């Protein structure tokens, strides 16, 4: 009789364990299978002068001549798009460079995802805006210096050319945000994640609202289900922080 009781007790324990396992299986945290696809946003680059793109497998190749579609003192006084400086910086000074035609190609992933090892941005193009002008990071050359002095050479639309005649934006592209809106889609970084203006839902964004890479996940008009995206802000690091959030494609020039 004693052995029978032991066997019955063992059966009850095993049954309970089996029941617990079945229950835990039904309450497991689901795997996050979020996937992004930026194909739908490529139409923003349609009919942009000097910009073309083509899809090749899992990448889009965006080619730009990098010529701004707005005036600037950096066009040179004989150019039809020359516009004397009329901005608000009392310390503004013209740097010695001029705007020149480029051939810059970005090979950008169509399905961007967070990189397990984040890659720092380098000096030079790190993304492309919707008017074809490239984005640069928060540093001045040649040794990743702060933009403190270089900012004084930004034209009235907050861009300027480097020594290779490459016009670019380090900070908010004022020509775009004043034209299409402070919360508008402004372009893509090389990792495929979009860049938006300094406002979201009517609120001005600062760097403290964003992660170390100067972005966050949230809904946007173009991605109503949410996507990781960068914001330009008035405070450093302006467009991008400690590196690309995703894995960047290739940039050639």
Coordinates of N, CA, C and O in Angstrom, one line a residue, residues 7-176:
X7 N 3.6 6.0 -5.8 CA 3.3 6.0 -7.2 C 2.3 7.1 -7.6 O 2.4 7.8 -8.5
X8 N 1.2 7.1 -6.8 CA 0.1 8.1 -7.0 C 0.6 9.5 -6.9 O 0.3 10.4 -7.6
X9 N 1.5 9.7 -5.8 CA 2.0 11.0 -5.6 C 2.9 11.5 -6.7 O 2.9 12.6 -7.2
X10 N 3.7 10.6 -7.2 CA 4.6 10.9 -8.3 C 3.8 11.3 -9.6 O 4.2 12.2 -10.3
X11 N 2.7 10.5 -9.8 CA 1.9 10.8 -11.0 C 1.3 12.2 -10.9 O 1.2 12.9 -11.9
X12 N 0.8 12.6 -9.7 CA 0.2 13.9 -9.5 C 1.3 15.0 -9.8 O 1.0 16.0 -10.5
X13 N 2.5 14.8 -9.3 CA 3.6 15.8 -9.5 C 3.9 15.9 -11.0 O 4.1 17.0 -11.5
X14 N 4.0 14.8 -11.7 CA 4.3 14.8 -13.1 C 3.2 15.5 -13.9 O 3.5 16.3 -14.8
X15 N 2.0 15.3 -13.5 CA 0.9 15.9 -14.2 C 0.9 17.4 -14.0 O 0.6 18.2 -14.9
X16 N 1.2 17.8 -12.8 CA 1.3 19.3 -12.5 C 2.4 19.9 -13.3 O 2.2 21.0 -13.9
X17 N 3.5 19.2 -13.4 CA 4.7 19.8 -14.2 C 4.3 19.9 -15.7 O 4.6 20.9 -16.3
X18 N 3.6 18.9 -16.2 CA 3.2 18.9 -17.6 C 2.2 20.0 -17.8 O 2.3 20.8 -18.8
X19 N 1.3 20.3 -16.9 CA 0.3 21.4 -17.0 C 1.0 22.7 -17.0 O 0.7 23.6 -17.8
X20 N 2.0 22.9 -16.1 CA 2.8 24.1 -16.0 C 3.5 24.4 -17.3 O 3.5 25.5 -17.8
X21 N 4.1 23.4 -17.9 CA 4.8 23.6 -19.2 C 3.9 24.0 -20.3 O 4.2 24.9 -21.1
X22 N 2.7 23.4 -20.4 CA 1.7 23.8 -21.4 C 1.3 25.3 -21.2 O 1.2 26.0 -22.1
X23 N 1.1 25.7 -20.0 CA 0.6 27.0 -19.7 C 1.7 28.0 -20.0 O 1.4 29.1 -20.6
X24 N 3.0 27.8 -19.6 CA 4.0 28.7 -19.9 C 4.2 28.9 -21.4 O 4.6 29.9 -21.9
X25 N 4.0 27.8 -22.2 CA 4.1 27.9 -23.6 C 3.2 28.9 -24.3 O 3.5 29.5 -25.3
X26 N 2.0 29.0 -23.6 CA 1.0 29.9 -24.2 C 1.2 31.4 -23.8 O 0.6 32.3 -24.3
X27 N 2.2 31.7 -22.9 CA 2.4 33.0 -22.4 C 3.8 33.5 -22.8 O 4.2 34.5 -22.2
X28 N 4.5 32.8 -23.6 CA 5.9 33.3 -24.0 C 5.8 34.6 -24.7 O 4.9 34.9 -25.4
X29 N 6.8 35.5 -24.5 CA 6.9 36.8 -25.1 C 7.2 36.6 -26.6 O 8.1 35.9 -27.0
X30 N 6.3 37.1 -27.5 CA 6.5 36.9 -28.9 C 7.8 37.5 -29.4 O 8.2 38.5 -28.9
X31 N 8.4 36.9 -30.4 CA 9.6 37.4 -31.0 C 9.2 38.7 -31.8 O 8.2 38.7 -32.5
X32 N 10.0 39.7 -31.6 CA 9.8 41.0 -32.4 C 10.2 40.8 -33.8 O 11.4 40.7 -34.1
X33 N 9.3 40.6 -34.7 CA 9.6 40.4 -36.1 C 9.4 41.7 -36.9 O 9.1 41.6 -38.1
X34 N 9.5 42.8 -36.3 CA 9.4 44.1 -37.0 C 10.4 44.2 -38.2 O 11.6 43.9 -38.0
X35 N 9.9 44.5 -39.3 CA 10.8 44.7 -40.5 C 10.4 46.0 -41.2 O 9.2 46.3 -41.3
X36 N 11.4 46.8 -41.6 CA 11.1 48.0 -42.3 C 11.4 47.9 -43.8 O 12.3 47.1 -44.2
X37 N 10.7 48.6 -44.5 CA 11.0 48.7 -46.0 C 10.7 50.1 -46.4 O 9.6 50.7 -46.3
X38 N 11.8 50.7 -47.0 CA 11.7 52.2 -47.3 C 11.3 52.4 -48.8 O 11.4 53.5 -49.3
X39 N 11.0 51.3 -49.5 CA 10.7 51.5 -50.9 C 9.7 52.5 -51.2 O 9.8 53.3 -52.2
X40 N 8.6 52.6 -50.4 CA 7.5 53.5 -50.7 C 8.0 55.0 -50.6 O 7.3 55.9 -51.2
X41 N 9.0 55.3 -49.9 CA 9.4 56.7 -49.7 C 10.3 57.2 -50.8 O 10.6 58.4 -50.9
X42 N 10.8 56.3 -51.7 CA 11.7 56.7 -52.8 C 11.1 57.6 -53.7 O 11.8 58.4 -54.4
X43 N 9.8 57.6 -53.8 CA 9.1 58.6 -54.7 C 9.4 60.0 -54.4 O 9.2 60.9 -55.2
X44 N 9.8 60.3 -53.1 CA 10.2 61.6 -52.7 C 11.3 62.2 -53.5 O 11.6 63.4 -53.6
X45 N 12.1 61.3 -54.2 CA 13.2 61.7 -55.0 C 12.9 61.8 -56.5 O 13.8 62.0 -57.3
X46 N 11.6 61.5 -56.8 CA 11.2 61.6 -58.2 C 11.2 63.0 -58.7 O 10.9 64.0 -57.9
X47 N 11.6 63.2 -59.9 CA 11.6 64.5 -60.6 C 12.4 65.6 -59.8 O 12.1 66.8 -59.9
X48 N 13.4 65.1 -59.1 CA 14.4 66.1 -58.5 C 15.5 66.3 -59.4 O 16.2 65.3 -59.8
X49 N 15.8 67.5 -59.8 CA 16.8 67.8 -60.7 C 18.2 67.3 -60.2 O 18.6 67.6 -59.1
X50 N 18.9 66.6 -61.1 CA 20.2 66.1 -60.7 C 20.2 64.8 -59.9 O 21.3 64.4 -59.5
X51 N 19.1 64.3 -59.6 CA 19.0 63.1 -58.8 C 18.3 61.9 -59.6 O 17.3 62.2 -60.3
X52 N 18.8 60.7 -59.5 CA 18.2 59.6 -60.1 C 18.4 58.4 -59.1 O 19.3 58.4 -58.2
X53 N 17.6 57.4 -59.2 CA 17.8 56.2 -58.4 C 17.3 55.0 -59.1 O 16.5 55.0 -60.0
X54 N 17.8 53.8 -58.7 CA 17.4 52.5 -59.3 C 17.5 51.5 -58.2 O 18.4 51.6 -57.3
X55 N 16.6 50.5 -58.2 CA 16.6 49.4 -57.2 C 17.4 48.3 -57.8 O 17.2 47.8 -58.9
X56 N 18.3 47.7 -57.0 CA 19.1 46.6 -57.4 C 19.1 45.6 -56.2 O 19.8 45.8 -55.2
X57 N 18.2 44.6 -56.3 CA 18.1 43.6 -55.2 C 17.6 44.3 -53.9 O 16.5 44.9 -53.9
X58 N 18.3 44.1 -52.9 CA 17.9 44.7 -51.6 C 18.4 46.1 -51.3 O 18.3 46.6 -50.2
X59 N 18.9 46.7 -52.4 CA 19.5 48.1 -52.2 C 18.9 49.0 -53.3 O 18.4 48.6 -54.3
X60 N 18.9 50.3 -52.9 CA 18.6 51.4 -53.9 C 19.8 52.2 -54.1 O 20.6 52.5 -53.1
X61 N 20.1 52.5 -55.3 CA 21.3 53.3 -55.6 C 20.8 54.7 -56.0 O 20.0 54.9 -57.0
X62 N 21.1 55.7 -55.2 CA 20.7 57.1 -55.4 C 21.9 57.9 -55.9 O 23.0 57.9 -55.2
X63 N 21.8 58.5 -57.0 CA 22.9 59.2 -57.6 C 22.5 60.7 -57.6 O 21.4 61.0 -58.0
X64 N 23.4 61.6 -57.2 CA 23.1 63.0 -57.1 C 24.3 63.8 -57.7 O 25.5 63.5 -57.4
X65 N 24.0 64.9 -58.4 CA 25.0 65.8 -58.8 C 25.3 66.8 -57.7 O 26.2 67.7 -57.8
X66 N 24.5 66.8 -56.6 CA 24.8 67.5 -55.4 C 24.7 69.0 -55.5 O 25.3 69.8 -54.7
X67 N 24.0 69.5 -56.5 CA 23.8 70.9 -56.7 C 22.5 71.4 -56.0 O 21.5 70.9 -56.3
X68 N 22.6 72.4 -55.1 CA 21.4 72.9 -54.4 C 20.5 73.6 -55.4 O 20.9 74.2 -56.4
X69 N 19.2 73.4 -55.1 CA 18.2 74.1 -55.9 C 17.8 75.4 -55.4 O 16.6 75.9 -55.5
X70 N 18.7 76.1 -54.7 CA 18.4 77.4 -54.1 C 19.6 78.3 -54.3 O 20.8 77.8 -54.6
X71 N 19.4 79.6 -54.0 CA 20.5 80.5 -54.1 C 21.5 80.4 -53.0 O 21.3 79.8 -52.0
X72 N 22.7 81.0 -53.3 CA 23.8 80.9 -52.3 C 24.9 81.9 -52.7 O 25.1 82.0 -53.9
X73 N 25.6 82.5 -51.8 CA 26.7 83.3 -52.2 C 27.9 82.4 -52.7 O 28.8 83.0 -53.4
X74 N 27.8 81.1 -52.5 CA 28.8 80.2 -53.0 C 28.7 79.8 -54.4 O 29.5 79.1 -54.9
X75 N 27.6 80.3 -55.1 CA 27.6 80.0 -56.5 C 28.5 80.9 -57.3 O 28.9 80.6 -58.4
X76 N 29.0 82.0 -56.7 CA 29.8 82.9 -57.4 C 29.0 84.0 -58.1 O 27.9 83.8 -58.5
X77 N 29.5 85.2 -58.1 CA 28.7 86.4 -58.5 C 28.2 86.3 -60.0 O 27.2 87.0 -60.3
X78 N 28.9 85.5 -60.8 CA 28.4 85.5 -62.2 C 27.4 84.4 -62.5 O 27.0 84.2 -63.6
X79 N 27.1 83.6 -61.5 CA 26.2 82.5 -61.7 C 24.7 83.0 -61.6 O 24.5 83.8 -60.7
X80 N 23.8 82.5 -62.4 CA 22.4 82.9 -62.3 C 21.7 82.6 -61.0 O 20.7 83.3 -60.6
X81 N 22.3 81.7 -60.2 CA 21.7 81.4 -58.9 C 22.4 82.1 -57.7 O 22.1 81.8 -56.6
X82 N 23.3 82.9 -58.1 CA 24.0 83.7 -57.0 C 23.0 84.5 -56.2 O 22.1 85.1 -56.7
X83 N 23.2 84.4 -54.9 CA 22.3 85.2 -54.0 C 23.2 85.6 -52.8 O 23.8 84.8 -52.1
X84 N 23.4 86.9 -52.7 CA 24.2 87.5 -51.6 C 23.7 87.0 -50.3 O 22.5 86.8 -50.1
X85 N 24.6 86.9 -49.3 CA 24.2 86.5 -48.0 C 23.2 87.5 -47.4 O 23.4 88.7 -47.4
X86 N 22.0 86.9 -46.9 CA 21.0 87.7 -46.3 C 20.5 87.1 -45.1 O 19.3 87.2 -44.7
X87 N 21.3 86.3 -44.4 CA 20.9 85.5 -43.2 C 21.0 86.4 -42.0 O 21.2 87.6 -42.0
X88 N 21.0 85.7 -40.8 CA 20.9 86.5 -39.5 C 22.2 86.3 -38.7 O 22.2 86.8 -37.5
X89 N 23.2 85.7 -39.2 CA 24.4 85.5 -38.4 C 25.3 86.8 -38.6 O 25.9 87.0 -39.6
X90 N 25.5 87.5 -37.5 CA 26.3 88.8 -37.6 C 27.8 88.4 -37.8 O 28.6 89.3 -38.2
X91 N 28.2 87.2 -37.5 CA 29.6 86.8 -37.6 C 29.9 86.0 -38.9 O 30.9 85.4 -39.1
X92 N 28.9 86.1 -39.9 CA 29.1 85.3 -41.1 C 30.3 85.8 -41.9 O 30.6 87.0 -42.0
X93 N 31.0 84.8 -42.5 CA 32.1 85.1 -43.4 C 32.1 84.1 -44.5 O 31.8 82.9 -44.3
X94 N 32.4 84.5 -45.7 CA 32.5 83.6 -46.8 C 33.7 82.8 -46.8 O 34.8 83.3 -46.7
X95 N 33.6 81.5 -46.9 CA 34.8 80.6 -47.1 C 35.3 80.7 -48.5 O 34.6 81.2 -49.4
X96 N 36.5 80.2 -48.8 CA 37.0 80.4 -50.1 C 36.5 79.5 -51.2 O 37.0 79.5 -52.3
X97 N 35.6 78.6 -50.8 CA 35.2 77.5 -51.8 C 34.0 77.9 -52.6 O 33.3 78.8 -52.2
X98 N 33.7 77.2 -53.7 CA 32.6 77.5 -54.5 C 31.8 76.1 -54.7 O 32.4 75.1 -54.5
X99 N 30.6 76.2 -55.2 CA 29.8 75.0 -55.5 C 30.2 74.4 -56.8 O 30.3 75.2 -57.8
X100 N 30.3 73.1 -56.9 CA 30.7 72.4 -58.1 C 29.9 71.2 -58.3 O 29.4 70.6 -57.3
X101 N 29.7 70.8 -59.5 CA 29.0 69.5 -59.8 C 29.7 68.3 -59.3 O 30.9 68.2 -59.5
X102 N 29.0 67.4 -58.7 CA 29.6 66.1 -58.2 C 28.9 64.9 -58.9 O 27.9 65.1 -59.6
X103 N 29.4 63.8 -58.6 CA 28.7 62.5 -58.9 C 28.8 61.6 -57.7 O 29.8 60.8 -57.6
X104 N 27.9 61.7 -56.8 CA 27.9 61.0 -55.6 C 26.8 59.9 -55.6 O 25.7 60.2 -55.9
X105 N 27.2 58.7 -55.3 CA 26.3 57.5 -55.4 C 26.2 56.9 -54.0 O 27.2 56.5 -53.4
X106 N 25.0 56.7 -53.5 CA 24.7 56.1 -52.3 C 24.0 54.7 -52.6 O 23.0 54.7 -53.3
X107 N 24.6 53.7 -52.1 CA 23.9 52.3 -52.2 C 23.4 52.0 -50.8 O 24.1 51.7 -49.8
X108 N 22.0 52.2 -50.7 CA 21.3 52.2 -49.4 C 20.4 51.0 -49.3 O 19.7 50.6 -50.2
X109 N 20.5 50.3 -48.1 CA 19.6 49.1 -47.9 C 18.1 49.5 -47.9 O 17.7 50.5 -47.3
X110 N 17.3 48.7 -48.6 CA 15.9 49.0 -48.7 C 15.2 48.5 -47.4 O 14.1 49.0 -47.1
X111 N 15.8 47.6 -46.7 CA 15.2 47.1 -45.5 C 16.1 47.3 -44.3 O 16.8 46.4 -43.9
X112 N 16.2 48.5 -43.9 CA 17.2 48.8 -42.8 C 16.8 48.2 -41.5 O 15.7 47.9 -41.2
X113 N 17.9 47.8 -40.7 CA 17.6 47.3 -39.4 C 18.8 47.7 -38.5 O 19.8 48.2 -38.9
X114 N 18.5 47.6 -37.2 CA 19.5 48.0 -36.2 C 20.8 47.2 -36.4 O 20.7 46.0 -36.5
X115 N 21.9 47.8 -36.4 CA 23.2 47.1 -36.5 C 23.6 46.6 -35.1 O 23.5 47.3 -34.1
X116 N 24.2 45.4 -35.0 CA 24.7 44.9 -33.8 C 25.9 45.6 -33.4 O 26.2 45.8 -32.2
X117 N 26.7 46.1 -34.3 CA 27.9 46.8 -34.1 C 27.8 48.2 -34.8 O 27.8 48.2 -36.0
X118 N 27.6 49.2 -34.1 CA 27.3 50.5 -34.7 C 28.6 51.1 -35.3 O 29.7 51.0 -34.7
X119 N 28.5 51.7 -36.5 CA 29.6 52.2 -37.2 C 29.6 53.7 -37.2 O 28.6 54.3 -37.4
X120 N 30.7 54.3 -36.8 CA 30.8 55.8 -36.8 C 30.7 56.4 -38.2 O 31.1 55.7 -39.2
X121 N 30.1 57.5 -38.3 CA 30.1 58.3 -39.5 C 31.5 58.9 -39.8 O 32.3 59.1 -38.8
X122 N 31.9 59.1 -41.0 CA 33.1 59.7 -41.3 C 32.9 61.1 -41.9 O 31.8 61.5 -42.2
X123 N 34.0 61.8 -42.0 CA 33.8 63.1 -42.7 C 33.4 62.9 -44.1 O 33.8 61.9 -44.8
X124 N 32.6 63.8 -44.6 CA 32.1 63.6 -46.0 C 30.7 63.2 -46.0 O 30.0 63.2 -45.0
X125 N 30.1 62.9 -47.2 CA 28.7 62.5 -47.3 C 28.3 61.3 -46.4 O 29.0 60.3 -46.4
X126 N 27.2 61.5 -45.6 CA 26.7 60.4 -44.8 C 25.2 60.1 -45.2 O 24.6 59.1 -44.7
X127 N 24.6 60.9 -46.0 CA 23.3 60.8 -46.4 C 22.9 61.8 -47.5 O 23.7 62.6 -47.8
X128 N 21.7 61.7 -48.0 CA 21.2 62.6 -49.1 C 19.9 63.1 -48.7 O 19.0 62.4 -48.3
X129 N 19.7 64.4 -49.0 CA 18.4 65.1 -48.7 C 17.5 65.0 -50.0 O 18.0 64.6 -51.1
X130 N 16.3 65.4 -49.8 CA 15.3 65.3 -50.9 C 15.5 66.3 -52.0 O 14.8 66.1 -53.0
X131 N 16.4 67.2 -51.8 CA 16.8 68.1 -53.0 C 18.1 67.7 -53.6 O 18.6 68.4 -54.4
X132 N 18.7 66.5 -53.1 CA 19.9 66.0 -53.7 C 21.2 66.5 -53.0 O 22.3 66.0 -53.3
X133 N 21.1 67.4 -52.1 CA 22.2 67.9 -51.4 C 22.6 66.9 -50.3 O 21.7 66.3 -49.6
X134 N 23.9 66.6 -50.1 CA 24.3 65.6 -49.1 C 24.3 66.2 -47.7 O 24.5 67.4 -47.5
X135 N 24.2 65.2 -46.7 CA 24.3 65.5 -45.3 C 25.7 65.2 -44.9 O 26.3 64.1 -45.3
X136 N 26.3 66.0 -44.0 CA 27.6 65.7 -43.4 C 27.3 65.6 -41.9 O 26.3 66.1 -41.4
X137 N 28.3 65.0 -41.2 CA 28.1 64.9 -39.7 C 28.4 66.1 -39.0 O 28.6 67.2 -39.5
X138 N 28.6 66.0 -37.6 CA 28.7 67.2 -36.7 C 30.1 67.7 -36.6 O 30.3 68.5 -35.7
X139 N 31.0 67.2 -37.4 CA 32.4 67.6 -37.2 C 32.9 68.4 -38.4 O 32.5 68.2 -39.6
X140 N 33.9 69.2 -38.1 CA 34.7 69.9 -39.2 C 36.0 69.2 -39.4 O 36.5 68.5 -38.5
X141 N 36.5 69.2 -40.6 CA 37.7 68.6 -41.0 C 38.9 69.5 -40.6 O 38.7 70.7 -40.3
X142 N 40.1 68.9 -40.5 CA 40.4 67.5 -40.9 C 40.4 66.5 -39.7 O 40.6 65.3 -39.9
X143 N 40.2 67.0 -38.5 CA 40.4 66.2 -37.3 C 39.2 66.1 -36.4 O 39.3 66.1 -35.2
X144 N 38.0 66.0 -37.0 CA 36.8 65.9 -36.2 C 36.7 67.0 -35.2 O 36.4 66.7 -34.0
X145 N 36.9 68.2 -35.6 CA 36.7 69.3 -34.7 C 35.3 69.8 -34.6 O 34.5 69.5 -35.5
X146 N 34.9 70.5 -33.5 CA 33.6 71.0 -33.4 C 33.3 72.0 -34.5 O 34.2 72.6 -35.1
X147 N 32.0 72.2 -34.9 CA 31.6 73.1 -35.9 C 31.7 74.5 -35.5 O 31.3 75.4 -36.3
X148 N 32.1 74.8 -34.3 CA 32.0 76.2 -33.8 C 32.3 77.3 -34.7 O 31.6 78.2 -34.9
X149 N 33.5 77.2 -35.3 CA 33.9 78.3 -36.2 C 33.4 78.1 -37.6 O 33.0 79.0 -38.3
X150 N 33.2 76.8 -38.1 CA 32.7 76.6 -39.4 C 31.3 77.0 -39.6 O 30.9 77.4 -40.7
X151 N 30.5 77.0 -38.5 CA 29.1 77.5 -38.6 C 29.0 78.9 -39.2 O 28.1 79.3 -39.9
X152 N 30.0 79.7 -38.9 CA 30.0 81.1 -39.4 C 30.1 81.2 -40.9 O 30.0 82.3 -41.4
X153 N 30.4 80.1 -41.6 CA 30.5 80.2 -43.0 C 29.3 79.6 -43.7 O 29.2 79.6 -44.9
X154 N 28.3 79.2 -42.9 CA 27.1 78.6 -43.5 C 26.3 79.7 -44.1 O 26.1 80.8 -43.5
X155 N 25.8 79.5 -45.3 CA 25.0 80.5 -46.0 C 23.6 80.7 -45.4 O 23.3 80.1 -44.3
X156 N 22.7 81.5 -46.0 CA 21.4 81.8 -45.4 C 20.5 80.6 -45.3 O 19.5 80.6 -44.6
X157 N 20.9 79.5 -46.0 CA 20.1 78.2 -46.0 C 20.8 77.2 -45.1 O 20.4 76.0 -45.1
X158 N 21.9 77.6 -44.5 CA 22.7 76.8 -43.5 C 23.4 75.6 -44.2 O 23.6 74.5 -43.7
X159 N 24.0 75.9 -45.4 CA 24.9 75.0 -46.1 C 26.1 75.7 -46.5 O 26.1 77.0 -46.5
X160 N 27.1 75.0 -47.0 CA 28.3 75.6 -47.6 C 29.1 74.5 -48.3 O 28.8 73.3 -48.1
X161 N 30.0 74.9 -49.2 CA 30.9 73.9 -49.9 C 32.2 73.7 -49.1 O 32.7 74.5 -48.4
X162 N 32.7 72.4 -49.3 CA 34.0 72.1 -48.7 C 35.1 72.4 -49.8 O 34.8 73.0 -50.9
X163 N 36.3 72.0 -49.5 CA 37.4 72.3 -50.4 C 37.3 71.6 -51.7 O 38.0 71.9 -52.7
X164 N 36.5 70.5 -51.8 CA 36.2 69.8 -53.1 C 35.0 70.3 -53.8 O 34.5 69.6 -54.7
X165 N 34.5 71.5 -53.5 CA 33.3 72.1 -54.1 C 32.1 71.3 -53.8 O 31.1 71.4 -54.5
X166 N 32.1 70.5 -52.8 CA 30.9 69.7 -52.4 C 30.0 70.5 -51.4 O 30.4 70.7 -50.3
X167 N 28.9 71.0 -51.9 CA 28.0 71.7 -51.0 C 27.3 70.7 -50.1 O 27.1 69.5 -50.5
X168 N 27.0 71.1 -48.9 CA 26.4 70.1 -47.9 C 25.8 70.8 -46.8 O 26.0 72.0 -46.5
X169 N 25.0 70.0 -46.1 CA 24.3 70.5 -44.8 C 24.9 69.7 -43.6 O 24.8 68.5 -43.6
X170 N 25.4 70.4 -42.6 CA 25.8 69.8 -41.3 C 24.6 69.9 -40.3 O 24.5 69.1 -39.4
X171 N 23.8 70.9 -40.5 CA 22.7 71.2 -39.6 C 21.4 71.3 -40.3 O 21.3 71.0 -41.5
X172 N 20.4 71.8 -39.7 CA 19.0 71.9 -40.3 C 19.1 72.6 -41.7 O 19.6 73.7 -41.8
X173 N 18.6 71.9 -42.7 CA 18.6 72.5 -44.1 C 17.5 73.5 -44.2 O 16.3 73.1 -44.5
X174 N 17.7 74.7 -43.9 CA 16.7 75.7 -43.7 C 15.8 75.9 -45.0 O 14.6 76.2 -44.9
X175 N 16.4 75.8 -46.1 CA 15.7 75.9 -47.4 C 14.6 74.9 -47.4 O 13.4 75.2 -47.9
X176 N 14.9 73.7 -47.0 CA 13.9 72.6 -47.0 C 12.8 72.8 -45.9 O 11.6 72.7 -46.2

